[in-house]
Every structure is written in C-alpha cells, then in structure tokens.
Amino acid sequence: MSKNLRVLFVVAEASPFVKVGGLGDVAGSLPSALKGLPQMPDVRVVLPFHRTINKEEFTLSTTATFSICNNTGPFQIEVWETEVNGVVYYLVSADPIMGAERVYSDDNYKDGIKFTLFSLATLELGRFINWRPDIFHAHDWHAAPAIYAMKTDWGADGFYENTSALLTVHNLPYLGTGADKALKAFGLPPALRGILPRWARRLPLPLGLLSADKINTVSPGYTAEILTPTYGVGLHKFLRTRQKDLSGILNGIDVEEWNPATDKALVENYSCETLENRRINKKHLQREVGLVPIPDVPLLAFIGRMSRQKGVDLMWNTLPRIADLPWQMVILGTGEETYENKVRRLTDKYPDRIRAIVRYDSELASRIYSAADAIVIPSLYEPCGLVQMIAMRYGCVPVARAVGGLRDTIRVYGESSKSTGFLFQAANPRVFADTIRKAMVVYHSPERWEGLQRCGMSQDFSWTRAAREYYQLYESMVAEKRRVKYES
Ligand code: ADP
C-alpha cells in the first residue's frame, strides 16, 4: 500500500484557526493524529478564510489565485498557506467568505453561496498546485458540493479520476437547506430522478451523500440510527441503499488538552491515584458558583449547547421528579434564548441547589468536570458527543440517554465489571429520573462509585485510535478504486 497516501480535509472550521463546535475540534486534531501514524500520510486541510481568523497569529503565504464564476460573474479567489503541528492548512479567501460576519449565519442563501464557492475552490486548488489527493475527505454540508461537483461536470477533465471521496456526517439534520439556489447559481444541476427523495435532490448534503464513494458518521451507533425513520430526517430509505458504503468512526478527544493531571484551569490536579483531590475541587466549585459547600451531597452537572438536541426540555421536566432527594446542580451553556431562559428559571425555582451559568467558559467547564460527581446528558440525538468522554476522563460519571455516540462510549453500570456510567432509553422524565435515582444509590456506596470513576478515567479516547480507523478506511477506498479500475 502507498506509503504516503495523500488526504485533503475539506471543512468549514478547524481549530486553532476557528472553532464554533465539535467539527472544529475534529479538523484541528484528526489531521495531526493521522500524520503521527507510522504510515505518515500526507494530510492537508483546506478551510474558508473566515473574517474571525486572526491573521497575526499565523505565518501565511499566498499559494494560488484564480477565479470561479457563477451566474452573477466571476469571484476572485486567493488561497493562503500555513503549517500547524506539521500539517499544511490552506485558507480560501473570496468576497463572500471574508464579507460574512459569522462562520454560520441565519441567511441560508448567503451561506449557500459562501460554502459552494469554497467547495468549488477546493477542487480548483488541487489543479492549480497540481496536488491530487488520493482521498478527498469532505465534512458536512458545507463541503458536500465539492464531492458532487467532482463527480459531475467539474470533474470532467479527469484530474480527480483517481481520487476517492469520503463524506463525514457530523450532524445529519443540517442538510444545507436554502442553499439550493446557490448550487444552481454555480451551475450545479439537481440530481436526476432516482433514489434521492424529490425534496432532497437540490440540497448540498443529500447530493454529497449520493455521490461520495464512502460515507461515515462519527459513531457506529449514530450510523445505525440514521437508517431509521426516527433519526434519518426523511433520508433513511435512501441511506439504506448506501448501507454497504456507510460506516461509523468514533471521534476522539485531545487527551493532552483534557488531562486532569495537568489542566491549568483546575484548583487541584489529580489522577486515578489521587482521586481524593476531587473533593477539594468540589468544595471550591460549590463556593465559586454560590452553592453551600456540602461534601457528601451529589453534585450534578450539565454542560452543553442550549438547544432542543441536548434535551434541555427533558431535564426541565425531570428535575422536579427527584426534588425529594438531596443533590445540587451546576448548569453551563449558551445557545438559543428559549433554552437559556429555561435554565435560568431553574435557578429561580431551586435557588438552594441549582446554578445556571449562561456563558461560554472553557476554564469553568474544566473545573466542573473536575468537581461534579455526575454529568447528565439527556440528548434527543447525539452523533458522537465529546462531553461524556471528557467527563469520564475527569472522573465525572455520565448519566446519559442511550443514543448515538453516548451509547457507544458509556458502559452501563451493573452490566460489566468495567462499567463507566448510566444509560436510559426513552426520552421520558420518569425513566430519566429513575436512572438518576439509581446513580445516586451507587454514589452513596463510595467503593462502587470510585470503581466507575476509575474505569472511565482509564478509557482510551485518544485521536490515535480514531486516526487508525480512518487510515484503514482510506486504504480500503484506495484499494477499491484500484480494483474497479483494473476490472473495467
Ligand atoms: P456539540 O454537539 O455541541 O458539538 P459535543 O458534546 O460534541 O457537543 O461538544 C461540546 C464541547 O463544547 C465540549 O468540549 C464541551 O465541554 C464544550 N462546551 C459546551 N458548552 C460550553 C460552555 N458553555 N462553556 C464551555 N465549554 C462548553
């Protein structure tokens, strides 16, 4: 097998340039983890040069200039290059990209133009610098038009004939709705009548799903779920036709960054051997957020986007059902106003035991992971989820809904000697409340609780594991391409 497989990541955000959510983490960590494998693939990343990227922080040089037309005229494209952790990053600048205030806006048409232009520019970039990737690895709807274009007229010159396209779905419901007119403006035709439902034939993500050689989601559990009516957002029947090309690879977390032994945001660092230091962190956190510092009352936490997906309503309906028990709770999150207000009202309702902190604060998040006894994750769906992995690494026991990546990463208490947390099935306040009650019983049995904490802390959630799995997938794609070519 080729020693230096060429892989191009095509993605809307990548840390350390720009990070809005988990996607930025993936594109920031996975490329360097891949480069660190013994096979040392040549991995490069291309992303839009968003206005929020701080130019001063990076040494940038111009790599390519060209233009791309749509029905309103030509757009001048300039591609900048820099290197971070040994990985080459290309930043694509053009008026619709630099002119946008936010990475993702509420204007679907403008976002459609921005990301379609970006997608097409990534194909032109390869031609311009004469660097043909073996694997064109696109992420989510923002990069999906590139795959569709590659497989239609834009790939007609044969430059990408030997390139295989992988589309990673981080969150299926984000289909690129509203971007259909933008695709049309750039001359990308709708899909022909066929296996895609009619309503999906002009949307970026479905078109990417139709034309990619392989598709994966960010957990095996979510991959199985999107084939069902409940999670398939109307595409489940179509996705079943692509089942043989569909897989799931769990995300990792940056285990250097998320390390309770070295995390500078903590009051007391600790490891499996010094778990008792968590008690100091708990006392400090209770004081920091204004709760009474009682040591033996279970301290629950919730960290996440204030959105429907994260199960804020379910949490709201569940907490009154456990009000007879002693516990305290810290909630940290930002997002939609409705949900932000909802958690604020929880503090008003339970002033002695709940604190809701509505802001984005990474350091406070670290301190919560290092201090809370359990973290509740009642998500309605969860493609992978980082919160449960970070929590386990910090000895904070997850009580989560058995969906997607949550089910794949948490081993249920009582079902094995290596249990790491608690799961519940139905999105139902009674079931969720019963599971919290069960967790609290175990909490009051310190030996058993510590067993859960230690097992969670010793899991391997590193990106190296994910990188190995992606590499295997890339290799199988290259082999399949060769086979198809040989046979035809
Ligand atoms: P998402 O669906 O939002 O990507 P994940 O569980 O995959 O959810 O990742 C969420 C990440 O964002 C975690 O690292 C979590 O600690 C962090 N996070 C979420 N909300 C906040 C907040 N308000 N302040 C600090 N960190 C947050």
XYZ file of C-alpha atoms and ligand atoms in Angstrom, residues 22 258 303-305 309-310 332-334 359-362 365 369 382 385-387 390, ligand 1:
48
model
C -17.146 19.873 17.709
C -8.158 17.309 28.527
C -22.532 21.260 30.086
C -23.671 21.874 26.541
C -25.373 23.963 23.900
C -30.968 18.470 20.672
C -29.308 18.491 24.080
C -23.152 25.660 31.987
C -24.279 26.507 28.481
C -25.162 29.041 25.832
C -21.933 31.820 29.006
C -19.144 30.046 27.126
C -16.327 29.459 29.596
C -13.807 26.677 28.868
C -16.134 23.799 32.116
C -15.650 18.260 35.005
C -26.066 12.614 19.696
C -20.657 13.742 21.820
C -17.442 14.914 23.448
C -18.910 15.886 26.820
C -14.208 14.485 28.690
P -21.756 19.618 20.279
O -22.956 18.912 19.700
O -22.095 20.968 20.785
O -20.546 19.598 19.359
P -20.168 17.921 21.996
O -20.522 17.131 23.207
O -19.638 17.148 20.825
O -21.421 18.776 21.598
O -19.057 19.012 22.365
C -19.309 20.074 23.217
C -17.978 20.717 23.608
O -18.217 22.082 23.943
C -17.350 20.114 24.852
O -15.955 20.278 24.767
C -17.902 20.976 25.991
O -17.058 20.980 27.125
C -17.906 22.325 25.314
N -18.911 23.271 25.819
C -20.231 23.275 25.541
N -20.825 24.337 26.118
C -19.867 25.022 26.759
C -19.840 26.237 27.527
N -20.937 26.943 27.736
N -18.657 26.651 28.028
C -17.537 25.936 27.802
N -17.485 24.799 27.087
C -18.632 24.349 26.564
